[in-house]
Tab-separated table of C-alpha atoms in Angstrom:
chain	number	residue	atom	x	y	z
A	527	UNK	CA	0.000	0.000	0.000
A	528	UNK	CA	0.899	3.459	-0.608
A	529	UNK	CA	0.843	6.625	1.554
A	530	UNK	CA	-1.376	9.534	-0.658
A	531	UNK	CA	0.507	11.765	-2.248
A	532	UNK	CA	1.355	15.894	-2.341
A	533	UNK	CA	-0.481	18.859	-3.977
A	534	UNK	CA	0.733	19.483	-7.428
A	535	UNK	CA	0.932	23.679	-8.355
A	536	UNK	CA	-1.072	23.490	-11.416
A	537	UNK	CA	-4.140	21.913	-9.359
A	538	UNK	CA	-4.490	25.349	-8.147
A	539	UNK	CA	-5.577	27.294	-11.380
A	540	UNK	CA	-8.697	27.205	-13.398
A	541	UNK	CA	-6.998	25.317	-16.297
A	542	UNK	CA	-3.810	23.839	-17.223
A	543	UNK	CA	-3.394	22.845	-20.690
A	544	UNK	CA	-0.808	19.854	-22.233
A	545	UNK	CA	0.090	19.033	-25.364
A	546	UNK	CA	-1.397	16.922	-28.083
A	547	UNK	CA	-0.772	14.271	-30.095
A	548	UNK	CA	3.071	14.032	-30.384
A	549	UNK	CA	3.545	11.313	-31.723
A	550	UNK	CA	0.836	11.661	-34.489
A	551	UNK	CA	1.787	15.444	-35.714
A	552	UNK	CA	6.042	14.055	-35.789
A	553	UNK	CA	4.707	10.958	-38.302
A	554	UNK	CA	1.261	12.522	-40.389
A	555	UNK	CA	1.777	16.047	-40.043
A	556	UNK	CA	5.989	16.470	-39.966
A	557	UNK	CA	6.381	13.593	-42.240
A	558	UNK	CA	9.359	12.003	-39.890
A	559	UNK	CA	9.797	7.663	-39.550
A	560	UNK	CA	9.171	7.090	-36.147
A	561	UNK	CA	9.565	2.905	-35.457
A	562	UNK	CA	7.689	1.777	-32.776
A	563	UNK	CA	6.136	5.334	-32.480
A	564	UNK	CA	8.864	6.039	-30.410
A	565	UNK	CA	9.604	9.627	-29.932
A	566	UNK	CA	12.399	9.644	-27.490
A	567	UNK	CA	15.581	8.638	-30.237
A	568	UNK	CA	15.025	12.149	-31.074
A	569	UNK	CA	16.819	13.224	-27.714
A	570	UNK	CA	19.587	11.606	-28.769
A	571	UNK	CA	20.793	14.588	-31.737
A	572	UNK	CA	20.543	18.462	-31.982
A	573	UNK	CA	18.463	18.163	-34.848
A	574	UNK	CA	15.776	16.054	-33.047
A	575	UNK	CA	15.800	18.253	-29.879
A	576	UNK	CA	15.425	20.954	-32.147
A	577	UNK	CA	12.457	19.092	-33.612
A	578	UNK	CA	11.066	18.235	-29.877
A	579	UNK	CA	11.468	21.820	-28.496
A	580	UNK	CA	9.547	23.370	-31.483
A	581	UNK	CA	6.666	21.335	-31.123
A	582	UNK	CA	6.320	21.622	-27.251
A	583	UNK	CA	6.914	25.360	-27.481
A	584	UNK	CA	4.103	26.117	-29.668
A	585	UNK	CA	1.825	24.688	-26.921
A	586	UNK	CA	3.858	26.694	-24.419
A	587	UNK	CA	2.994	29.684	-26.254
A	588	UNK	CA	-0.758	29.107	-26.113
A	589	UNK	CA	-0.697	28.822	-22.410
A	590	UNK	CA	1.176	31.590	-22.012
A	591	UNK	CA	-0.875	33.963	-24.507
A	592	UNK	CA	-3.971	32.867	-22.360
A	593	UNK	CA	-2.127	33.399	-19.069
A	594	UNK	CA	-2.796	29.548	-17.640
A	595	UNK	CA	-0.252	26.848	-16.616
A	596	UNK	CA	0.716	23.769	-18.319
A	597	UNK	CA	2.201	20.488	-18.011
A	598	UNK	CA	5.148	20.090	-19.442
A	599	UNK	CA	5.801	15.888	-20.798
A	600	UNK	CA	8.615	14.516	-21.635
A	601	UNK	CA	8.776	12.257	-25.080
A	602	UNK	CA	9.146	9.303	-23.216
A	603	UNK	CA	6.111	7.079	-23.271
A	604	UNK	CA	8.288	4.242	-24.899
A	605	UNK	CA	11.202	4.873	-23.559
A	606	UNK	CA	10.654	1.584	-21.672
A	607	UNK	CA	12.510	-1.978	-21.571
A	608	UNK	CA	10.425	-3.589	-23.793
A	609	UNK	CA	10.323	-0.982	-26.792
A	610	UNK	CA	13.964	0.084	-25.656
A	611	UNK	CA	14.752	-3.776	-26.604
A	612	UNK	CA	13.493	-3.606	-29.613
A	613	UNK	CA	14.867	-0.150	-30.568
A	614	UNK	CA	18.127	-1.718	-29.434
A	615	UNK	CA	18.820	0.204	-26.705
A	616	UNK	CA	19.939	-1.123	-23.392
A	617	UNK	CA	18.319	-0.466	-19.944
A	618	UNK	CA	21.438	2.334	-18.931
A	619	UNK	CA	20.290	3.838	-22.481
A	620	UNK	CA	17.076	3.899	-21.974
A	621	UNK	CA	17.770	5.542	-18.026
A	622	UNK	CA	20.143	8.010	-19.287
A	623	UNK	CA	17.429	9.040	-22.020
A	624	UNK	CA	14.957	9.698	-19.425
A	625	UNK	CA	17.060	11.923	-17.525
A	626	UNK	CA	17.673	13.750	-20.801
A	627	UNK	CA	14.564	13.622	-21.475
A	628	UNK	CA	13.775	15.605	-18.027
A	629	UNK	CA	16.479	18.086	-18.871
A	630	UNK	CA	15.313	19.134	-21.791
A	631	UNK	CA	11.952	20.007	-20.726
A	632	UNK	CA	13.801	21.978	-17.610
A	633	UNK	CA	15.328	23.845	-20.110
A	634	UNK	CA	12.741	24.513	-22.200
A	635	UNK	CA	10.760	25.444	-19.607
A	636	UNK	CA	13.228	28.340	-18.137
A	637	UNK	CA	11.761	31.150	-20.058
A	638	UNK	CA	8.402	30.336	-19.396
A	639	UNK	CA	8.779	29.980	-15.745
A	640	UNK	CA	11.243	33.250	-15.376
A	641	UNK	CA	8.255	35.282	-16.884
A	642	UNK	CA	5.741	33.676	-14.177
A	643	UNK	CA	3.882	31.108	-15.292
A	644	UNK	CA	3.263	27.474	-13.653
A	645	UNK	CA	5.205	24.449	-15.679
A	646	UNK	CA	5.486	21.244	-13.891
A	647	UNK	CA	7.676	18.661	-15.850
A	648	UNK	CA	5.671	15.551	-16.243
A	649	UNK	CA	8.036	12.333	-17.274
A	650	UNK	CA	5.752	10.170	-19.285
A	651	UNK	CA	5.322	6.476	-18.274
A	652	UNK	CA	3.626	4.759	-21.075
A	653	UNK	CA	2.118	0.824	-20.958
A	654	UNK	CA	5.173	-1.611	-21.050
A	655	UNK	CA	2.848	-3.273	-23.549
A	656	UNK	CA	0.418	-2.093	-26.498
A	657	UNK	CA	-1.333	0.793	-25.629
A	658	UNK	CA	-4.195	-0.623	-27.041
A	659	UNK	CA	-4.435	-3.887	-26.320
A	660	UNK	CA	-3.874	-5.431	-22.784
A	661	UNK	CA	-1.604	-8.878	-23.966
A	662	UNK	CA	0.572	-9.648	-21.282
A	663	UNK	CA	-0.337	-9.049	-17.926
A	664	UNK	CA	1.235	-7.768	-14.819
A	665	UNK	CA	0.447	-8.101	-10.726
A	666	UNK	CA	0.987	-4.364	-9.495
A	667	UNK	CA	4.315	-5.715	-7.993
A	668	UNK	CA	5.474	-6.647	-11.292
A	669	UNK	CA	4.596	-3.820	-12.975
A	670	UNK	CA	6.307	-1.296	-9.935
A	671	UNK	CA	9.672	-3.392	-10.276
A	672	UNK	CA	9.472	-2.968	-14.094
A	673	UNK	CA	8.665	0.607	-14.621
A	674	UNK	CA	10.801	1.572	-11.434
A	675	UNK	CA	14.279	2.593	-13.347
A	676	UNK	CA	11.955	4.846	-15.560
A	677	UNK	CA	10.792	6.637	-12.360
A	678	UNK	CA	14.214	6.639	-10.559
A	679	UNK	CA	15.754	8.289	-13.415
A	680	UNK	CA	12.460	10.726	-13.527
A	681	UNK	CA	13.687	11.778	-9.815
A	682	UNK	CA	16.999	11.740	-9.998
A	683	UNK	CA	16.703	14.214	-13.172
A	684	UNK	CA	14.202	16.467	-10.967
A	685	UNK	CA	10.874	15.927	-12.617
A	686	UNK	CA	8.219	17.051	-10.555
A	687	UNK	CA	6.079	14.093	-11.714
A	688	UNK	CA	4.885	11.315	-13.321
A	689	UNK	CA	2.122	10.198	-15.048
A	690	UNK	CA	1.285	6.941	-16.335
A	691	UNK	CA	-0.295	7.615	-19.960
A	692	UNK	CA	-2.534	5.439	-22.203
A	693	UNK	CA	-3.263	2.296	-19.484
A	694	UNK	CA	-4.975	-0.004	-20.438
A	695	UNK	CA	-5.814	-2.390	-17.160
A	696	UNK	CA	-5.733	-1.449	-13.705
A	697	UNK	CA	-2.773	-3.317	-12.043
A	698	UNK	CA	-0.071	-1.737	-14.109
A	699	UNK	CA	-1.041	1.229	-13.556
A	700	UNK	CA	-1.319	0.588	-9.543
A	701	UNK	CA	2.377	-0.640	-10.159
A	702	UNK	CA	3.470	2.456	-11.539
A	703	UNK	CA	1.713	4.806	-8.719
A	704	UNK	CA	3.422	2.547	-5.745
A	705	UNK	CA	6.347	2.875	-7.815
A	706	UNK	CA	6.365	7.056	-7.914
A	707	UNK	CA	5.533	7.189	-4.625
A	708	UNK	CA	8.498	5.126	-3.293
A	709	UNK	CA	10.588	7.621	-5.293
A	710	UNK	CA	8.792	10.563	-3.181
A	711	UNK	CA	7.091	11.201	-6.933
A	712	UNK	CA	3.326	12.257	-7.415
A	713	UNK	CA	1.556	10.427	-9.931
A	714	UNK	CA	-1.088	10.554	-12.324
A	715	UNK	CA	-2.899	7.857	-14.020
A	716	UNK	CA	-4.691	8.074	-17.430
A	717	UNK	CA	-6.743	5.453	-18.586
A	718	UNK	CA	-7.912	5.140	-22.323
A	719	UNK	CA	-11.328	3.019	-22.841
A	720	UNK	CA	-13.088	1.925	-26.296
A	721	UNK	CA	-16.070	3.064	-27.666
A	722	UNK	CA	-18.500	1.974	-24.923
A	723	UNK	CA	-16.349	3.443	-22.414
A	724	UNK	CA	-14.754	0.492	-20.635
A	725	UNK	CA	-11.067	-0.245	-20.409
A	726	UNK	CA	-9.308	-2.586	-23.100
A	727	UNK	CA	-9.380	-4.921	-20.102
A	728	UNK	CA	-13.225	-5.109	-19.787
A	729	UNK	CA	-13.276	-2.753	-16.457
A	730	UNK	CA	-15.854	0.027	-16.140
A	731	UNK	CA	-13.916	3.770	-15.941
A	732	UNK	CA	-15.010	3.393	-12.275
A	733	UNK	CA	-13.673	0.064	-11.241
A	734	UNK	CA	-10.318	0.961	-12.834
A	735	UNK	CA	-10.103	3.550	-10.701
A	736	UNK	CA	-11.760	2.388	-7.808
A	737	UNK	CA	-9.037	-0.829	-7.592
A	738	UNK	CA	-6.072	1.896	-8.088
A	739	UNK	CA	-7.566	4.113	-4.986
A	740	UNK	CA	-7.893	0.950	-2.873
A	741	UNK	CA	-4.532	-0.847	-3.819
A	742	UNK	CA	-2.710	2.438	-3.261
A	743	UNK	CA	-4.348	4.587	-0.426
A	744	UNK	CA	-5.376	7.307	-2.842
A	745	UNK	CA	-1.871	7.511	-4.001
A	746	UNK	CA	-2.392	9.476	-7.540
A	747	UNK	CA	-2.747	13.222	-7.619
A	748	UNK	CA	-5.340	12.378	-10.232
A	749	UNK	CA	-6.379	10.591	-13.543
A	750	UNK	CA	-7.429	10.712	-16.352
A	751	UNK	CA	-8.659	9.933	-19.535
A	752	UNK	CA	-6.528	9.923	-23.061
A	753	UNK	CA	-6.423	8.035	-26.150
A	754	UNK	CA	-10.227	8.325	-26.633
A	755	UNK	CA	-12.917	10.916	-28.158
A	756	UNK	CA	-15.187	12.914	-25.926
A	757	UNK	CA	-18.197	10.478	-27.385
A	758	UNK	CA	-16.503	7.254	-26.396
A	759	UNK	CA	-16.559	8.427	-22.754
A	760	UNK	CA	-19.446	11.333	-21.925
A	761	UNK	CA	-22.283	8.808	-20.913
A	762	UNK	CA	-19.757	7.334	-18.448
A	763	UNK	CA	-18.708	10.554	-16.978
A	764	UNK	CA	-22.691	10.737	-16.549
A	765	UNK	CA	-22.899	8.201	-14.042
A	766	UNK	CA	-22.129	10.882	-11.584
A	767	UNK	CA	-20.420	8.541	-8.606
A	768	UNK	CA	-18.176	9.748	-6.288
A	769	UNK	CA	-15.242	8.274	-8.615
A	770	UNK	CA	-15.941	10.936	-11.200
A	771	UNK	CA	-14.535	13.562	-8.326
A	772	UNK	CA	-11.300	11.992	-9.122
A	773	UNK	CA	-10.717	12.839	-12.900
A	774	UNK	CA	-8.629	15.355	-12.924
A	775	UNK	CA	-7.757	15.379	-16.610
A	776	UNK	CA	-8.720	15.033	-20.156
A	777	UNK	CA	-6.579	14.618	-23.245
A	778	UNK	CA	-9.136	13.301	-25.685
A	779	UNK	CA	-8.195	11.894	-29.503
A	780	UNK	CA	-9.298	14.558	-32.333
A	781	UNK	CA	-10.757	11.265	-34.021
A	782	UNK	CA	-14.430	9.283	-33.495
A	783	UNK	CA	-12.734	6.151	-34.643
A	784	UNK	CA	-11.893	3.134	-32.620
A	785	UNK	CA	-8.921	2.366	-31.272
A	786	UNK	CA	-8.745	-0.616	-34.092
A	787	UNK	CA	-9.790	1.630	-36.968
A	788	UNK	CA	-6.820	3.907	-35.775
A	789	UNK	CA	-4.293	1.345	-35.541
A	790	UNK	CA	-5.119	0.557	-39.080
A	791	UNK	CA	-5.064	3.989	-40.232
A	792	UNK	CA	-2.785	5.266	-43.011
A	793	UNK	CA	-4.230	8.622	-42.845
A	794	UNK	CA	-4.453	10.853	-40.329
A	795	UNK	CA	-7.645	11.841	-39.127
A	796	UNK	CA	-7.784	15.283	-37.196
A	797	UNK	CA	-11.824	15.546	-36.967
A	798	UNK	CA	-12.939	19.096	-35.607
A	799	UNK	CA	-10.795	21.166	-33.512
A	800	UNK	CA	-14.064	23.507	-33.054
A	801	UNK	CA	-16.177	20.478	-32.415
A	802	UNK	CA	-13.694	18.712	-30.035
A	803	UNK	CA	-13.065	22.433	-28.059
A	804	UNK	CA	-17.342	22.764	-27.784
A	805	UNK	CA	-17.341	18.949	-26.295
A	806	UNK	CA	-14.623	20.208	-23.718
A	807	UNK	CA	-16.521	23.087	-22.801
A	808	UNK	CA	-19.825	20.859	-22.333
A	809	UNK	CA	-17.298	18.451	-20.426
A	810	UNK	CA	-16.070	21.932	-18.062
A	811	UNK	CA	-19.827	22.686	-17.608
A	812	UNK	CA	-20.626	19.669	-16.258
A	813	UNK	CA	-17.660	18.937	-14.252
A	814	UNK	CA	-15.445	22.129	-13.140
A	815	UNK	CA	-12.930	19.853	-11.578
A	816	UNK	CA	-11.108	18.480	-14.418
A	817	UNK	CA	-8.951	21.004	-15.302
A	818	UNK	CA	-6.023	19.997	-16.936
A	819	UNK	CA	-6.924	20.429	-20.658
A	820	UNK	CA	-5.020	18.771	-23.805
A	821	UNK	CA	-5.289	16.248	-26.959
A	822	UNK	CA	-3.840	13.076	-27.794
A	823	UNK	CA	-3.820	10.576	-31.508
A	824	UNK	CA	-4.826	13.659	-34.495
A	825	UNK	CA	-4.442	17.046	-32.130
A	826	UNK	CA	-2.056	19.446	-32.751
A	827	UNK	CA	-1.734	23.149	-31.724
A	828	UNK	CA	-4.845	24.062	-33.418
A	829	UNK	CA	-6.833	21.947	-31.287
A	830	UNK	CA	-5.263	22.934	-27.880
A	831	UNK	CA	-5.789	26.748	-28.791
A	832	UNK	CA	-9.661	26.073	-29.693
A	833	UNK	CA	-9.886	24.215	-26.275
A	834	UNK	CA	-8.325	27.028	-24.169
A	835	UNK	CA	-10.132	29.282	-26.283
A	836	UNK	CA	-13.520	27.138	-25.438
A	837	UNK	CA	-12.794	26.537	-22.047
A	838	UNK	CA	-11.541	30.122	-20.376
């Protein structure tokens, strides 16, 4: 069991926006090969931090035009054994990337911070497996001994915390918040569910979270929900239980499509930034307390801006 965790700064303004799809803008929208959809080999060579900082400071620049905070990620949600393995890059690699990883958004975030505004760096945990698709299996014991180097190297770089991004089935993601806290990290778990609104796994939205809150004392800051349009989750959010209080968070896909029609995508498909900013607001109407504000697969800066925008 773990003990519950700190306040986080950003918590304490009306909104706090992230980024959006990273990984989707670098491959449809930039044109660049990323195997694996693995974003963090660009750390590894001016060019790609060059690439990396543009992207994150358009979002930045939003916030700051609109005078709210933001989370700041690092490009790390494969930077994992697993994926590291087959990117061919060994487990002091892969640590030594996610310290990078945490220095570069430190740096980025300088100016930002000098002039004022609130920018926690979040290092990004991603699912050791498919984010999609819950194959293998871990007990939350497993899955805090595997993801723990990823955290450790989070701390010892001076993040200010982690989330776990994409999960697909409750244990591994009760794995990773044990894991944060016994690095003195706070945590933040984001779930993605299908269509009806369930998990990959078969859990309701409220069991997942429900088993996390039990198996960890309350441990996350937060959660919540990514990888998934506004319509795939609204009539859950609906239910109004007590659970809802704890969804902190929303970085929705720009895209109505299933997580399988996705996967099988060639195309990119960036819906309605103007729809997708009015389901937000509905979203903010309904339920003040998620506040942090972003996009994930098919949003890009234009999004983001039409949610802020929307949601001020």
């Amino acid at each position: 069991m773990c003990a519950a965790t700190t306040d986080l700064p950003h918590l304490g303004a009306s909104v706090a926006l992230t980024d959006g799809g990273l990984e989707t803008t670098l491959v449809f929208l930039d044109g660049m090969d990323l195997p694996c959809f693995a974003a963090f080999p660009l750390l590894l060579d001016a060019a790609g931090r060059d690439r990396l900082d543009g992207y994150f400071r358009r979002f930045l620049d939003i916030a700051e035009q609109h005078g709210v905070s933001f989370v700041l990620d690092t490009p790390t949600w494969r930077a994992n054994p697993d994926w590291g393995e087959k990117l061919g890059y060994s487990r002091t690699a892969l640590s030594d990337i996610n310290r990078r990883a945490v220095a570069q958004a430190k740096a980025l975030r300088a100016p930002y911070v000098a002039r004022g505004m609130t920018v926690p760096v979040n290092g990004v945990v991603g699912p050791r497996g498919d984010g999609y698709r819950p194959e293998m299996k871990m007990t939350p014991v497993e899955a805090s001994d595997y993801h723990r180097d990823q955290v450790v190297a989070f701390r010892d770089a001076g993040a200010d915390m982690v989330s776990a991004v994409t999960m697909n089935y409750p244990e591994e993601a009760v794995g990773i918040a044990c894991a944060a806290m016994g690095e003195g990290l706070p945590s933040v778990i984001s779930f993605t569910v299908e269509t009806d609104g369930r998990l990959p796994s078969g859990e309701s939205l409220a069991e997942a979270i429900e088993i996390v809150d039990d198996e960890t004392d309350g441990a996350p800051a937060y959660f919540m929900i990514n990888c998934a349009h506004p319509s795939h989750f609204q009539n859950v959010l609906a239910d109004a239980g007590s659970w809802v209080q704890r969804i902190g968070g929303v970085r929705a896909n720009a895209s109505t499509k299933s997580h399988a029609e996705l996967d099988a995508a060639t195309e990119l498909d960036p819906g309605d930034p103007d729809d997708l900013a009015r389901r937000y607001r509905a979203m903010r109407d309904g339920f003040g307390h998620i506040k942090v504000l972003g996009g994930c697969c098919g949003t890009d800066h234009r999004h983001i801006a039409a949610i802020c925008e929307a949601c001020l």
